[in-house]
Amino acid sequence: MMRSCGLYKDNLNNLWEFILKDNDELVYIKTADGGDIGREIKIDDGVADFSYGIDENNRVHLAYITSRGEVKYCTEDKDSWHSKALYFFKPGANIVESVSLMMVGGTVHIFFLFHSAGAWTEGYLLHGVWDGSSEKAHLAGRIGPIPGTRSYYGAEVLGVSGIYVFYLSSGDGQSLNVTCFNGSEWSSPKALYEITGEEIQTNIAQHRGELHVLSLSKEDDVYALEHVLMDTECTVRKINRIYQSRIKLSGPVLLSGGDALWAFWSEDGSILYSIYEGIWT
C-alpha cells in the first residue's frame, strides 16, 4: 500500500514513479518508453513526507522529511541517488511537515512548516535555498493554527518578480496572506482577505496574466467553495462563491488550460468541476 505518489515523464519518455509506502519507505520505479515496468528501488526509509522537482537539464530533485529528525535534499545521477541532510530537529519535541520543493533556474527552494509537538499556537514557514554548494535559511512567515486545516501554504513563481508564498494563518482573524522573496529576503506579509470557518483548503493557479485562488471552508455545517481573483500585484479584484453543500467537499484543484480555467473538487465520492471563462459555469 502507498500513502502518496508522484509521476514524471522525462525527455526520453521514461516514466518515473515516486511512492511513499505505508511502511514509510520512499521508493521509485523507472519504466523505459515502451518497456516493461521497472523494478522498485528504495531511496530512503523512515520518510514522513516528500516533494520533487525537475530542473532545466531534466534532472530530478527530491526533498523529504524523516522520522529521525532530518529535512533531506536528494538528487539523481545515472540512477544513483545522492542525499544530504540540510536541517535537523528534535523528534518528539518538534514537528516538521508539509515539505515542498521548487526549482527556479538552477537553484533549489525547499519549504516546510515547523512547530512544537502537541497543541501549538504558532508555527513557522521556513524556506531553504540550495545552490549546489551552500545553503541559506529564511523565515517566510508565521502561522497560527486553524481547526481542521492540514495544508497551510502554496508557492508560485510570478514572471521575473520572484517567488510568492500564499499562506493561511490565524491571529486577530483568519486570513490568506502573501509574501515575496526577492532573492535575498522576504517582504513584509500582506493579508489578502479574511477567511471564516474551519477545515480550510486552498489551491492557487496562474491563468492569462492573473492569479486565482480556489478556497474551500466549512462554516455552520456548510462547505463553501469560493474563487478569488487577483492581479499580479496580489490585489484582490473579486470574490465569487462557486458552490456550497452540506455534504463534505474536499480536494479543491485549479487547472489552467487554453482559454479556460477549470476548478475540480470531490463530493460524496464523485469529482465535480466548473469552468471559468470570465464567469463560472
Short mmCIF file of C-alpha atoms in Angstrom, two decimals:
data_model
loop_
_atom_site.label_atom_id
_atom_site.label_comp_id
_atom_site.label_asym_id
_atom_site.label_seq_id
_atom_site.Cartn_x
_atom_site.Cartn_y
_atom_site.Cartn_z
CA MET A 1 0.00 0.00 0.00
CA MET A 2 1.08 3.60 -0.52
CA ARG A 3 0.39 6.91 1.23
CA SER A 4 1.28 9.23 -1.65
CA CYS A 5 2.90 9.16 -5.06
CA GLY A 6 4.15 11.35 -7.90
CA LEU A 7 4.62 10.76 -11.63
CA TYR A 8 7.05 12.36 -14.07
CA LYS A 9 7.99 11.65 -17.71
CA ASP A 10 11.46 12.79 -18.79
CA ASN A 11 12.62 13.97 -22.23
CA LEU A 12 13.47 10.38 -23.21
CA ASN A 13 9.87 9.34 -22.38
CA ASN A 14 10.99 7.34 -19.36
CA LEU A 15 8.23 7.29 -16.74
CA TRP A 16 9.32 7.95 -13.15
CA GLU A 17 7.01 6.99 -10.30
CA PHE A 18 7.82 8.10 -6.74
CA ILE A 19 5.95 6.25 -3.99
CA LEU A 20 5.79 6.80 -0.22
CA LYS A 21 4.70 3.41 1.10
CA ASP A 22 2.72 2.63 4.24
CA ASN A 23 5.92 1.32 5.87
CA ASP A 24 7.49 4.79 5.41
CA GLU A 25 9.83 3.72 2.61
CA LEU A 26 10.34 6.20 -0.21
CA VAL A 27 10.88 4.26 -3.44
CA TYR A 28 10.84 4.90 -7.15
CA ILE A 29 10.14 2.90 -10.30
CA LYS A 30 11.62 3.94 -13.63
CA THR A 31 9.96 2.50 -16.73
CA ALA A 32 11.54 2.94 -20.16
CA ASP A 33 9.34 4.13 -23.01
CA GLY A 34 7.54 1.10 -24.41
CA GLY A 35 9.31 -1.25 -21.99
CA ASP A 36 8.22 -3.41 -19.09
CA ILE A 37 7.56 -1.80 -15.72
CA GLY A 38 10.86 -1.21 -13.95
CA ARG A 39 11.85 -2.63 -10.61
CA GLU A 40 11.17 -0.84 -7.34
CA ILE A 41 14.27 0.82 -5.84
CA LYS A 42 14.39 2.25 -2.32
CA ILE A 43 15.63 5.81 -1.85
CA ASP A 44 15.31 6.00 1.97
CA ASP A 45 13.25 4.73 4.90
CA GLY A 46 11.55 6.44 7.81
CA VAL A 47 10.13 9.08 5.43
CA ALA A 48 7.14 11.16 6.56
CA ASP A 49 6.62 13.43 3.53
CA PHE A 50 8.32 14.25 0.23
CA SER A 51 8.27 16.62 -2.73
CA TYR A 52 10.11 16.65 -6.05
CA GLY A 53 11.02 18.99 -8.88
CA ILE A 54 12.71 18.84 -12.28
CA ASP A 55 15.44 21.24 -13.38
CA GLU A 56 16.15 22.65 -16.83
CA ASN A 57 18.52 19.72 -17.54
CA ASN A 58 15.76 17.19 -16.81
CA ARG A 59 17.38 16.14 -13.54
CA VAL A 60 15.19 15.02 -10.64
CA HIS A 61 15.49 16.73 -7.24
CA LEU A 62 13.82 15.48 -4.05
CA ALA A 63 13.20 16.98 -0.62
CA TYR A 64 11.84 14.85 2.19
CA ILE A 65 11.33 14.72 5.96
CA THR A 66 12.41 11.72 8.04
CA SER A 67 11.29 10.40 11.42
CA ARG A 68 14.94 10.67 12.51
CA GLY A 69 14.65 14.44 12.65
CA GLU A 70 16.01 15.46 9.24
CA VAL A 71 14.98 17.52 6.28
CA LYS A 72 16.95 15.97 3.43
CA TYR A 73 17.74 17.00 -0.12
CA CYS A 74 18.42 14.35 -2.73
CA THR A 75 19.39 14.30 -6.41
CA GLU A 76 19.58 11.57 -9.03
CA ASP A 77 22.56 10.93 -11.30
CA LYS A 78 22.54 7.94 -13.63
CA ASP A 79 20.08 6.02 -11.41
CA SER A 80 22.14 6.71 -8.27
CA TRP A 81 20.76 8.92 -5.51
CA HIS A 82 22.89 11.34 -3.51
CA SER A 83 21.32 12.77 -0.35
CA LYS A 84 22.30 15.45 2.14
CA ALA A 85 20.64 16.37 5.44
CA LEU A 86 20.12 20.14 5.37
CA TYR A 87 18.21 20.65 8.63
CA PHE A 88 17.82 18.77 11.89
CA PHE A 89 15.12 18.90 14.54
CA LYS A 90 14.33 17.02 17.74
CA PRO A 91 11.82 14.23 17.09
CA GLY A 92 9.03 14.11 19.64
CA ALA A 93 9.52 17.72 20.74
CA ASN A 94 9.04 19.35 17.34
CA ILE A 95 7.02 18.62 14.22
CA VAL A 96 8.23 19.32 10.68
CA GLU A 97 5.68 18.74 7.94
CA SER A 98 4.31 19.87 4.57
CA VAL A 99 7.60 19.89 2.68
CA SER A 100 7.65 21.26 -0.88
CA LEU A 101 10.42 21.77 -3.43
CA MET A 102 10.56 24.08 -6.41
CA MET A 103 13.24 24.86 -8.97
CA VAL A 104 13.99 28.43 -10.05
CA GLY A 105 16.77 28.42 -12.62
CA GLY A 106 19.50 26.23 -11.18
CA THR A 107 18.57 26.96 -7.57
CA VAL A 108 16.58 24.65 -5.30
CA HIS A 109 14.00 26.16 -2.94
CA ILE A 110 12.66 23.99 -0.11
CA PHE A 111 9.74 24.98 2.12
CA PHE A 112 8.42 23.28 5.24
CA LEU A 113 6.29 24.02 8.29
CA PHE A 114 7.89 23.80 11.76
CA HIS A 115 6.04 23.85 15.10
CA SER A 116 6.09 22.29 18.56
CA ALA A 117 4.57 18.86 19.08
CA GLY A 118 1.10 18.58 20.60
CA ALA A 119 -1.10 21.65 20.88
CA TRP A 120 0.65 24.54 19.16
CA THR A 121 -0.17 28.24 18.98
CA GLU A 122 2.39 29.40 16.42
CA GLY A 123 4.30 27.70 13.64
CA TYR A 124 7.00 28.85 11.27
CA LEU A 125 7.09 28.54 7.50
CA LEU A 126 10.78 28.03 6.77
CA HIS A 127 12.49 28.43 3.42
CA GLY A 128 15.83 26.92 2.46
CA VAL A 129 17.87 27.89 -0.61
CA TRP A 130 20.41 25.40 -2.02
CA ASP A 131 22.62 26.46 -4.92
CA GLY A 132 24.51 23.17 -5.19
CA SER A 133 27.29 24.07 -2.77
CA SER A 134 25.83 26.11 0.07
CA GLU A 135 22.54 26.52 1.91
CA LYS A 136 20.76 29.54 3.38
CA ALA A 137 17.65 29.51 5.56
CA HIS A 138 14.93 32.14 5.85
CA LEU A 139 11.72 32.64 7.80
CA ALA A 140 8.98 33.11 5.20
CA GLY A 141 6.03 33.51 7.57
CA ARG A 142 4.48 32.86 10.97
CA ILE A 143 1.44 30.62 11.00
CA GLY A 144 -1.30 30.29 13.60
CA PRO A 145 -3.27 27.01 13.53
CA ILE A 146 -6.78 26.77 12.07
CA PRO A 147 -9.01 23.85 13.19
CA GLY A 148 -9.19 21.02 10.68
CA THR A 149 -6.69 22.62 8.29
CA ARG A 150 -3.86 20.41 7.04
CA SER A 151 -2.25 22.38 4.20
CA TYR A 152 -1.27 25.95 5.05
CA TYR A 153 0.70 27.32 2.10
CA GLY A 154 1.48 27.29 -1.60
CA ALA A 155 4.35 28.85 -3.59
CA GLU A 156 4.28 30.33 -7.11
CA VAL A 157 6.92 31.90 -9.38
CA LEU A 158 5.42 35.03 -10.92
CA GLY A 159 7.30 36.17 -14.04
CA VAL A 160 10.68 37.59 -13.10
CA SER A 161 9.35 39.20 -9.93
CA GLY A 162 10.31 36.36 -7.65
CA ILE A 163 8.74 33.63 -5.55
CA TYR A 164 5.40 34.40 -3.94
CA VAL A 165 4.16 32.34 -0.99
CA PHE A 166 0.49 32.38 -0.07
CA TYR A 167 -0.22 31.07 3.41
CA LEU A 168 -3.09 30.71 5.86
CA SER A 169 -2.80 31.95 9.41
CA SER A 170 -4.86 32.88 12.42
CA GLY A 171 -4.30 35.69 14.90
CA ASP A 172 -6.70 38.58 15.23
CA GLY A 173 -8.62 36.72 12.49
CA GLN A 174 -8.09 34.03 9.87
CA SER A 175 -6.66 35.24 6.61
CA LEU A 176 -4.81 34.31 3.45
CA ASN A 177 -1.51 36.19 3.38
CA VAL A 178 1.17 36.76 0.77
CA THR A 179 4.90 37.44 0.95
CA CYS A 180 7.52 37.71 -1.81
CA PHE A 181 11.15 36.56 -1.95
CA ASN A 182 13.39 38.89 -3.97
CA GLY A 183 16.46 36.63 -3.96
CA SER A 184 17.83 37.61 -0.58
CA GLU A 185 14.92 38.27 1.79
CA TRP A 186 11.16 38.02 2.21
CA SER A 187 8.88 41.04 2.08
CA SER A 188 6.60 42.03 4.96
CA PRO A 189 3.49 39.83 4.83
CA LYS A 190 0.28 41.26 3.41
CA ALA A 191 -3.16 39.99 4.39
CA LEU A 192 -5.18 39.49 1.20
CA TYR A 193 -8.60 38.66 2.57
CA GLU A 194 -10.31 37.17 5.60
CA ILE A 195 -11.39 33.52 5.57
CA THR A 196 -14.00 32.34 8.07
CA GLY A 197 -14.75 28.79 9.14
CA GLU A 198 -12.51 25.75 9.52
CA GLU A 199 -11.15 22.79 7.52
CA ILE A 200 -9.77 25.34 5.06
CA GLN A 201 -8.10 24.18 1.85
CA THR A 202 -6.74 26.40 -0.91
CA ASN A 203 -5.26 25.90 -4.36
CA ILE A 204 -3.57 28.60 -6.46
CA ALA A 205 -3.06 28.89 -10.23
CA GLN A 206 -1.93 31.47 -12.77
CA HIS A 207 -4.16 31.98 -15.79
CA ARG A 208 -3.93 34.59 -18.54
CA GLY A 209 -1.85 37.02 -16.50
CA GLU A 210 -4.00 36.77 -13.38
CA LEU A 211 -3.80 34.91 -10.08
CA HIS A 212 -6.64 32.68 -8.99
CA VAL A 213 -7.30 31.08 -5.60
CA LEU A 214 -9.81 28.29 -5.05
CA SER A 215 -10.78 28.37 -1.37
CA LEU A 216 -12.76 25.67 0.47
CA SER A 217 -14.03 26.12 4.02
CA LYS A 218 -16.65 24.76 6.41
CA GLU A 219 -18.88 27.01 8.50
CA ASP A 220 -22.15 26.14 10.29
CA ASP A 221 -22.04 22.65 8.71
CA VAL A 222 -21.96 24.15 5.21
CA TYR A 223 -19.00 23.60 2.89
CA ALA A 224 -18.37 26.59 0.62
CA LEU A 225 -16.13 26.79 -2.44
CA GLU A 226 -15.04 30.31 -3.41
CA HIS A 227 -12.96 31.79 -6.22
CA VAL A 228 -10.68 34.74 -5.52
CA LEU A 229 -9.33 36.72 -8.49
CA MET A 230 -6.17 38.79 -8.04
CA ASP A 231 -3.86 40.75 -10.31
CA THR A 232 -0.10 40.11 -10.39
CA GLU A 233 0.38 42.75 -7.68
CA CYS A 234 -1.69 40.46 -5.42
CA THR A 235 -4.57 42.91 -5.19
CA VAL A 236 -7.92 41.15 -4.75
CA ARG A 237 -10.32 42.14 -7.56
CA LYS A 238 -13.32 39.99 -6.78
CA ILE A 239 -14.54 37.01 -4.75
CA ASN A 240 -17.27 34.68 -6.05
CA ARG A 241 -18.91 31.71 -4.41
CA ILE A 242 -18.88 28.82 -6.89
CA TYR A 243 -20.63 26.09 -4.95
CA GLN A 244 -21.85 25.09 -1.50
CA SER A 245 -23.16 21.91 0.08
CA ARG A 246 -23.92 20.28 3.42
CA ILE A 247 -22.13 17.20 2.11
CA LYS A 248 -18.39 17.17 2.76
CA LEU A 249 -16.28 18.72 -0.01
CA SER A 250 -12.54 18.13 -0.39
CA GLY A 251 -9.55 18.34 -2.72
CA PRO A 252 -10.03 21.67 -4.49
CA VAL A 253 -7.80 21.95 -7.59
CA LEU A 254 -7.40 24.68 -10.22
CA LEU A 255 -6.06 23.87 -13.68
CA SER A 256 -5.38 26.33 -16.49
CA GLY A 257 -6.00 25.01 -20.00
CA GLY A 258 -6.23 27.15 -23.13
CA ASP A 259 -8.72 29.96 -22.64
CA ALA A 260 -10.44 28.29 -19.69
CA LEU A 261 -9.72 27.82 -16.01
CA TRP A 262 -11.03 24.59 -14.53
CA ALA A 263 -12.00 24.01 -10.89
CA PHE A 264 -12.28 20.43 -9.58
CA TRP A 265 -13.37 19.12 -6.19
CA SER A 266 -14.69 15.94 -4.60
CA GLU A 267 -18.16 15.41 -3.11
CA ASP A 268 -19.58 12.13 -1.84
CA GLY A 269 -17.19 10.02 -3.93
CA SER A 270 -17.72 11.99 -7.15
CA ILE A 271 -15.43 14.50 -8.89
CA LEU A 272 -17.27 17.72 -9.78
CA TYR A 273 -16.00 20.59 -11.92
CA SER A 274 -16.79 24.08 -13.08
CA ILE A 275 -15.27 26.14 -15.92
CA TYR A 276 -14.29 29.81 -15.73
CA GLU A 277 -14.25 31.97 -18.86
CA GLY A 278 -14.95 35.33 -17.23
CA ILE A 279 -17.84 33.74 -15.34
CA TRP A 280 -18.24 30.28 -13.76
CA THR A 281 -20.47 27.69 -15.41
#
